[in-house]
């Protein structure tokens, strides 16, 4: 007779990992300052003029220090980092995400020998973090390409920049192989999918579109060289230290159909494909079929070699890192041909069911759970939320404190959804590092007054202030969240 053996199995409710990386996220150009200290070269971020109140920053040819405020000094983390890291330890951080400024290591980007003073700065920073048991989580390229690579080679238009990036990645992987385990290659590499936004194409790829140029073709070519560079870096990183965890980093903004009309449904599908094909390539190691067909039909005739395709297949990422702030809705144009094409500036419509911040960022905590399921079903990889946060003009109360309950509410609701994605939907989540947990310069507008922090920094858009750090209400709240591993929100 068949022997029926009942095996007891317990699908234990997945909780957040015991070693869950509760942390905070920043980027070199948005907080370090010291923009020409220690031999640092001029980066793409250094040639952007500040905007204000949501006005996108503009590309300023050459360096006009007067117009680049406050980026150049930012919050002077370069000289304050020891005290700041002590504050981060007081907050209870397990991880600290930042970028290595490419121009500290290779001031022009095309040198053979690295700049030792730059390498030493990050050695000292990582040692300070480890003193308090804080794991560095490092972004290799966070809108900080050496400006010389733009002026001399055209940024990521040029295949040569692959070699410069891979050289930079190899040098820092080797130098910090025993101090840094978690890496990611390009910050929000997919932002450039919105070719209508000069800012996105320039900050991500150092490409300034010339008059009459096909921005879309240029974007696909530049993005191709970047994903090849990313795949090469992943392979080299694993050779240098097999324990490295190297991720993609995607700006995740879910795009919902504006109505149940099948035309809107498909528009949303095409929009998600267009914004996230970068993750397909970095995680699956190949271009999705729709894009190969689309590029052929468009007659782009891109420089994509068979050797490139082998590199992509061999350099798949270990996890999906992503930023999450908001969601959007998209609507098919009335005269839309069936081929469909997603055009961010034309297809996005206001979602009337959610609130928006004063910068128009639509607040949608459930969208984070949606995004985590979408990534999980598509890639079956661990995930890392490396940015999430609420930018606002904070007010200092009569008692001298910032009572940022609006920021706590935003983060609480998003952490609740994040936990559901882990505990109910089975997502394997490595960590959560809220963006700008110490006030810093806004990438989009160049403002200091668009604040995300749990730590207030006394400096405003006009450059006035003592740079003094102080704790907002959210500092004490987040410290308790970490202490209870997210149990008590
Ligand atoms: C993301 C960037 C971060 C950060 C964040 C907030 O795009 O990865 O660098 O800037 O946006 O945006 P902003 O600073 O424009 O408010």
XYZ file of C-alpha atoms and ligand atoms in Angstrom:
505
model
C 0.000 0.000 0.000
C 1.239 3.472 -0.633
C 2.857 4.772 2.486
C 1.735 8.245 3.026
C 4.242 10.237 4.936
C 2.965 13.534 6.173
C 5.834 15.912 6.402
C 5.213 18.669 8.835
C 6.194 21.909 7.293
C 5.764 25.335 8.717
C 5.599 28.221 6.320
C 6.840 30.548 8.967
C 5.523 34.036 8.324
C 8.491 35.808 6.773
C 9.375 38.733 8.972
C 11.923 41.398 8.231
C 15.393 39.819 8.130
C 17.122 39.798 11.560
C 20.028 41.587 9.864
C 17.610 43.959 8.091
C 19.553 47.030 7.005
C 17.698 49.943 8.583
C 19.634 52.936 7.327
C 19.653 56.287 5.612
C 20.581 57.432 2.104
C 22.490 60.401 0.703
C 24.694 61.177 -2.300
C 28.147 62.734 -2.326
C 27.276 65.825 -4.374
C 24.226 66.560 -2.262
C 25.934 66.726 1.132
C 29.769 66.514 0.989
C 30.749 69.998 -0.152
C 34.568 70.178 -0.381
C 33.876 70.358 -4.094
C 37.501 71.127 -4.940
C 39.163 69.761 -1.795
C 41.672 66.919 -1.829
C 42.214 67.135 -5.561
C 38.541 66.565 -6.482
C 37.652 67.431 -10.098
C 34.520 69.164 -11.417
C 31.506 66.873 -11.801
C 28.288 67.139 -13.765
C 26.548 68.090 -10.502
C 28.932 71.026 -10.098
C 27.834 72.646 -13.340
C 24.119 72.755 -12.556
C 22.569 76.021 -11.472
C 20.280 75.899 -8.470
C 16.559 75.992 -9.117
C 13.939 76.948 -6.525
C 10.430 75.841 -5.531
C 10.392 72.924 -7.915
C 11.906 74.683 -10.884
C 14.210 72.101 -12.466
C 17.898 72.924 -12.302
C 19.569 74.089 -15.506
C 22.823 72.972 -17.085
C 25.408 75.726 -16.810
C 28.276 75.386 -19.243
C 31.471 75.618 -17.273
C 31.610 76.228 -13.581
C 29.978 79.383 -12.261
C 30.484 79.079 -8.491
C 28.155 81.995 -7.819
C 25.308 80.274 -9.627
C 25.895 76.785 -8.288
C 24.989 77.528 -4.721
C 24.299 75.625 -2.540
C 25.681 72.557 -4.237
C 29.303 73.466 -3.797
C 29.327 73.571 -0.013
C 26.146 71.518 0.514
C 26.242 70.689 4.246
C 30.043 70.267 4.300
C 29.898 66.605 5.290
C 33.461 66.426 3.936
C 34.670 68.257 7.058
C 31.847 67.242 9.456
C 31.623 63.516 8.764
C 33.046 62.311 12.099
C 30.418 64.214 14.113
C 27.723 63.277 11.608
C 28.524 59.566 11.753
C 28.295 59.803 15.542
C 24.783 61.240 15.083
C 23.940 58.402 12.662
C 25.013 55.914 15.345
C 22.812 57.741 17.855
C 19.943 57.312 15.402
C 20.710 53.586 15.479
C 21.523 53.171 11.779
C 22.697 49.747 10.626
C 23.561 51.055 7.159
C 24.536 54.300 5.458
C 24.033 54.681 1.722
C 26.157 57.228 -0.084
C 28.078 57.535 -3.341
C 31.795 57.651 -3.953
C 32.270 60.900 -5.870
C 33.851 59.713 -9.122
C 35.763 63.021 -9.370
C 37.468 62.493 -5.987
C 39.017 59.298 -7.362
C 39.525 60.381 -10.999
C 39.212 64.195 -11.184
C 38.919 64.190 -14.998
C 37.733 60.599 -15.338
C 40.278 59.509 -17.976
C 43.461 59.341 -15.864
C 45.296 56.038 -15.364
C 46.306 56.692 -11.751
C 43.680 57.452 -9.068
C 43.843 60.440 -6.728
C 45.143 59.050 -3.400
C 43.633 61.879 -1.313
C 40.201 60.962 -2.652
C 40.684 57.282 -1.931
C 41.876 58.121 1.591
C 38.778 60.227 2.328
C 36.497 57.243 1.736
C 38.828 54.914 3.637
C 38.478 57.263 6.625
C 34.699 57.534 6.189
C 34.213 53.753 5.986
C 36.459 53.231 9.027
C 34.344 55.763 10.962
C 31.145 53.962 9.965
C 32.513 50.544 10.979
C 33.542 52.008 14.352
C 29.804 52.180 15.086
C 28.810 48.981 13.279
C 27.258 50.850 10.348
C 27.443 49.105 6.946
C 28.364 51.350 3.986
C 26.020 50.894 0.980
C 27.795 52.452 -1.979
C 26.530 53.948 -5.236
C 29.238 54.157 -7.871
C 27.645 56.808 -10.096
C 25.089 59.177 -8.580
C 24.751 62.008 -11.124
C 28.437 62.788 -10.528
C 30.222 61.936 -13.769
C 33.445 63.944 -14.270
C 32.561 66.988 -16.385
C 35.734 66.441 -18.430
C 34.195 63.185 -19.722
C 31.261 65.266 -20.960
C 33.298 67.971 -22.662
C 36.029 65.638 -24.029
C 34.003 62.510 -24.950
C 30.309 63.527 -24.860
C 29.517 61.596 -21.694
C 27.779 58.261 -22.229
C 27.463 58.980 -25.943
C 30.918 57.485 -26.155
C 31.769 53.792 -25.806
C 35.130 54.929 -24.377
C 33.396 55.966 -21.155
C 32.693 52.274 -20.470
C 36.416 51.762 -19.913
C 36.739 54.840 -17.713
C 33.798 53.751 -15.541
C 35.033 50.147 -15.297
C 38.509 51.420 -14.320
C 36.938 53.609 -11.597
C 34.784 50.690 -10.352
C 37.750 48.286 -10.328
C 39.942 50.691 -8.341
C 37.328 51.294 -5.633
C 36.180 47.631 -5.503
C 39.811 46.613 -4.854
C 40.522 49.442 -2.402
C 37.438 48.839 -0.270
C 36.910 45.094 -0.807
C 37.110 44.446 2.961
C 35.128 47.533 4.022
C 32.161 47.600 1.629
C 29.913 44.632 0.819
C 26.856 46.384 -0.674
C 27.188 48.253 -3.970
C 25.012 49.565 -6.757
C 26.160 50.797 -10.162
C 24.098 53.716 -11.534
C 21.670 55.769 -9.450
C 18.194 55.840 -11.034
C 19.654 54.791 -14.385
C 16.117 54.725 -15.847
C 15.315 58.412 -15.207
C 16.780 59.159 -18.617
C 13.884 57.222 -20.227
C 12.104 60.556 -19.996
C 13.947 62.107 -22.932
C 11.803 65.240 -22.641
C 13.676 66.151 -19.446
C 17.090 67.569 -20.322
C 17.947 67.379 -16.606
C 17.432 63.609 -16.475
C 19.483 62.875 -19.585
C 22.302 65.177 -18.472
C 22.565 64.082 -14.829
C 22.309 60.372 -15.673
C 24.497 60.261 -18.744
C 26.265 63.579 -19.188
C 24.494 64.009 -22.508
C 23.457 67.474 -23.641
C 21.117 66.994 -26.595
C 22.117 69.210 -29.526
C 19.479 71.152 -31.503
C 17.874 68.876 -34.089
C 19.300 65.732 -32.507
C 17.064 62.682 -31.935
C 17.114 62.674 -28.121
C 15.458 59.239 -27.973
C 18.094 57.554 -30.148
C 20.839 59.266 -28.160
C 19.267 58.073 -24.905
C 19.065 54.447 -26.077
C 22.685 54.508 -27.226
C 23.967 56.150 -24.013
C 21.871 53.802 -21.859
C 23.252 50.812 -23.753
C 26.841 51.768 -22.931
C 25.806 52.276 -19.291
C 24.166 48.855 -18.923
C 27.238 47.253 -20.548
C 29.451 49.151 -18.072
C 27.176 48.031 -15.230
C 27.390 44.381 -16.299
C 31.198 44.542 -16.611
C 31.428 46.126 -13.142
C 29.242 43.376 -11.661
C 31.473 40.655 -13.122
C 34.682 42.358 -11.961
C 33.220 43.043 -8.524
C 32.362 39.382 -8.043
C 35.902 38.399 -9.092
C 37.410 40.825 -6.557
C 35.113 39.722 -3.738
C 32.542 36.933 -4.283
C 30.653 38.215 -1.233
C 29.854 41.544 -2.894
C 26.158 42.235 -3.333
C 25.908 44.512 -6.400
C 22.533 45.916 -7.374
C 20.720 47.845 -10.027
C 19.232 51.133 -8.803
C 15.916 52.059 -10.383
C 13.656 55.085 -9.850
C 10.368 53.242 -9.335
C 7.292 55.356 -10.089
C 4.392 52.940 -10.788
C 2.323 54.097 -13.774
C -1.356 53.215 -13.367
C -3.943 53.242 -16.198
C -6.115 56.354 -15.865
C -9.246 54.243 -16.582
C -10.286 50.592 -17.259
C -10.387 51.505 -20.974
C -8.205 48.839 -22.660
C -6.339 51.665 -24.426
C -5.308 53.093 -21.072
C -4.439 49.633 -19.794
C -2.045 49.088 -22.672
C -0.650 52.592 -22.415
C 0.234 51.831 -18.777
C 1.832 48.550 -19.848
C 3.966 50.301 -22.470
C 4.832 53.024 -19.962
C 6.047 50.500 -17.366
C 8.038 48.671 -20.057
C 9.625 51.932 -21.197
C 10.569 53.128 -17.709
C 11.849 49.776 -16.444
C 13.542 47.999 -19.360
C 16.816 49.052 -17.680
C 15.986 46.671 -14.817
C 15.077 43.914 -17.316
C 18.547 44.199 -18.854
C 20.410 44.465 -15.527
C 18.478 41.634 -13.859
C 17.680 39.307 -16.781
C 20.861 39.998 -18.752
C 19.098 40.727 -22.043
C 16.941 43.318 -23.769
C 13.187 42.636 -23.689
C 11.744 41.625 -27.071
C 9.432 44.640 -27.367
C 12.421 47.011 -27.136
C 14.556 45.169 -29.658
C 11.619 45.353 -32.068
C 10.917 48.991 -31.207
C 14.555 50.055 -31.798
C 14.607 48.172 -35.116
C 11.309 49.701 -36.263
C 12.594 53.149 -35.314
C 15.663 52.593 -37.455
C 17.980 53.656 -34.656
C 20.794 51.393 -35.930
C 22.486 51.438 -32.490
C 26.032 50.332 -31.704
C 25.089 47.079 -29.882
C 27.524 44.226 -30.563
C 27.199 40.474 -29.984
C 30.051 40.838 -27.476
C 27.940 43.401 -25.630
C 25.085 40.920 -25.432
C 27.414 38.307 -23.921
C 28.566 40.877 -21.350
C 24.974 41.710 -20.399
C 24.158 38.021 -19.962
C 27.211 37.480 -17.741
C 26.798 40.581 -15.566
C 23.391 40.209 -13.949
C 22.827 42.075 -10.684
C 22.383 40.427 -7.270
C 19.423 42.563 -6.161
C 16.977 45.232 -7.273
C 17.695 48.517 -5.499
C 15.144 51.209 -6.055
C 13.823 54.579 -4.974
C 10.129 55.053 -4.253
C 8.435 58.408 -3.649
C 5.228 58.496 -5.649
C 3.065 56.928 -8.362
C 1.513 58.440 -11.502
C -1.362 57.700 -13.886
C -1.190 57.542 -17.684
C -3.843 57.986 -20.343
C -3.763 56.939 -24.014
C -3.932 59.851 -26.425
C -7.196 59.974 -28.427
C -5.357 59.725 -31.738
C -2.945 57.051 -30.443
C -1.771 54.694 -33.209
C -1.846 51.021 -32.110
C 1.977 50.924 -32.008
C 1.776 53.007 -28.828
C 4.713 54.885 -27.392
C 5.119 56.211 -23.860
C 5.919 59.925 -23.666
C 6.181 61.003 -20.047
C 5.507 64.697 -20.624
C 2.368 63.974 -22.704
C 0.851 60.818 -21.223
C 0.929 61.435 -17.473
C -2.331 62.644 -15.917
C -3.175 63.587 -12.300
C -4.492 60.674 -10.236
C -7.531 62.218 -8.489
C -7.633 59.495 -5.830
C -4.387 60.492 -4.079
C -2.908 63.635 -2.501
C 0.244 65.333 -3.833
C 3.117 67.176 -2.158
C 3.779 70.827 -2.956
C 6.153 69.582 -5.666
C 3.307 67.571 -7.197
C 4.708 64.198 -6.065
C 1.653 61.969 -5.603
C 1.616 60.252 -2.193
C 0.728 56.566 -2.584
C 1.989 54.212 0.158
C 0.108 51.216 -1.322
C 2.018 51.879 -4.534
C 5.167 50.772 -2.717
C 3.634 47.350 -2.018
C 2.477 47.230 -5.652
C 6.012 48.082 -6.830
C 7.586 45.408 -4.616
C 5.203 42.753 -5.989
C 5.819 43.938 -9.548
C 9.585 43.622 -9.140
C 9.261 40.282 -7.336
C 7.050 38.685 -9.978
C 9.316 39.976 -12.779
C 12.808 39.305 -11.381
C 12.533 36.925 -8.362
C 15.480 38.740 -6.739
C 16.084 40.254 -3.300
C 15.141 43.941 -3.126
C 16.568 46.980 -1.350
C 14.565 50.199 -0.860
C 17.443 52.659 -1.082
C 15.341 55.829 -1.228
C 11.966 56.805 0.196
C 11.060 60.062 1.885
C 8.976 63.198 2.080
C 10.433 66.516 0.960
C 8.888 69.525 2.666
C 9.567 73.097 3.752
C 10.105 72.455 7.484
C 9.220 75.137 10.029
C 11.128 75.647 13.264
C 8.569 76.068 16.036
C 8.686 78.662 18.796
C 10.223 75.947 20.965
C 13.122 75.751 18.496
C 12.156 72.285 17.245
C 10.863 70.854 13.956
C 7.676 68.885 14.619
C 7.621 66.983 11.327
C 4.625 64.741 11.997
C 3.804 64.948 8.257
C 7.115 63.221 7.515
C 6.524 60.575 10.198
C 3.026 59.906 8.772
C 4.413 59.493 5.246
C 7.190 57.130 6.371
C 4.948 55.140 8.761
C 2.437 54.444 5.989
C 5.177 53.373 3.594
C 6.879 51.110 6.138
C 3.496 49.490 6.867
C 3.105 48.639 3.172
C 6.734 47.525 2.937
C 6.132 45.076 5.783
C 2.986 43.689 4.109
C 5.009 43.052 0.950
C 7.489 41.051 3.066
C 5.179 39.322 5.541
C 2.183 38.618 3.294
C 3.543 38.740 -0.269
C 6.863 37.002 0.381
C 9.238 39.680 -0.908
C 12.850 39.203 0.236
C 13.832 42.697 1.368
C 17.447 43.488 2.321
C 16.979 46.917 3.818
C 15.348 50.326 3.890
C 17.399 53.545 3.735
C 15.141 56.630 3.709
C 16.411 59.419 1.477
C 18.006 62.572 2.849
C 17.665 61.512 6.472
C 20.073 64.375 7.152
C 18.979 67.564 5.368
C 20.877 68.070 2.141
C 20.658 69.659 -1.301
C 17.749 68.683 -3.545
C 18.932 67.038 -6.794
C 15.939 68.284 -8.770
C 15.848 71.895 -7.646
C 19.171 72.544 -5.908
C 17.285 73.737 -2.835
C 18.304 73.303 0.787
C 14.765 74.219 1.911
C 13.198 71.131 0.318
C 14.065 68.996 3.342
C 13.753 65.197 3.849
C 15.767 64.895 7.036
C 15.327 63.502 10.520
C 18.346 65.692 11.252
C 17.881 69.420 10.611
C 20.817 71.355 9.142
C 20.839 75.103 9.739
C 21.304 76.381 6.171
C 18.751 77.747 3.720
C 18.390 78.347 -0.026
C 20.041 81.738 0.384
C 23.105 80.059 1.861
C 22.559 81.547 5.313
C 23.078 79.437 8.425
C 25.571 77.894 10.801
C 25.374 74.331 9.393
C 24.429 73.272 12.964
C 22.775 69.855 13.112
C 19.704 69.242 15.334
C 17.193 66.419 15.817
C 13.639 66.713 14.469
C 10.735 64.735 15.973
C 11.221 62.177 13.196
C 14.701 61.416 14.537
C 13.307 59.975 17.786
C 10.489 58.175 15.965
C 12.791 56.467 13.447
C 15.266 55.528 16.181
C 12.415 53.639 17.915
C 11.340 51.985 14.636
C 14.861 50.639 14.208
C 15.095 49.553 17.869
C 11.901 47.468 17.446
C 12.955 46.142 13.977
C 9.901 47.820 12.518
C 7.435 46.239 14.962
C 6.412 49.506 16.636
C 5.581 52.283 14.153
C 16.190 60.984 -6.534
C 17.696 61.032 -6.385
C 18.199 61.575 -5.095
C 17.303 62.604 -4.445
C 15.818 62.274 -4.594
C 14.928 63.402 -4.108
O 15.941 61.199 -7.866
O 18.230 59.723 -6.514
O 19.491 62.089 -5.381
O 17.605 63.872 -4.898
O 15.493 62.012 -5.925
O 14.695 64.288 -5.164
P 14.895 65.843 -4.952
O 16.214 65.984 -4.280
O 14.852 66.454 -6.306
O 13.756 66.291 -4.070
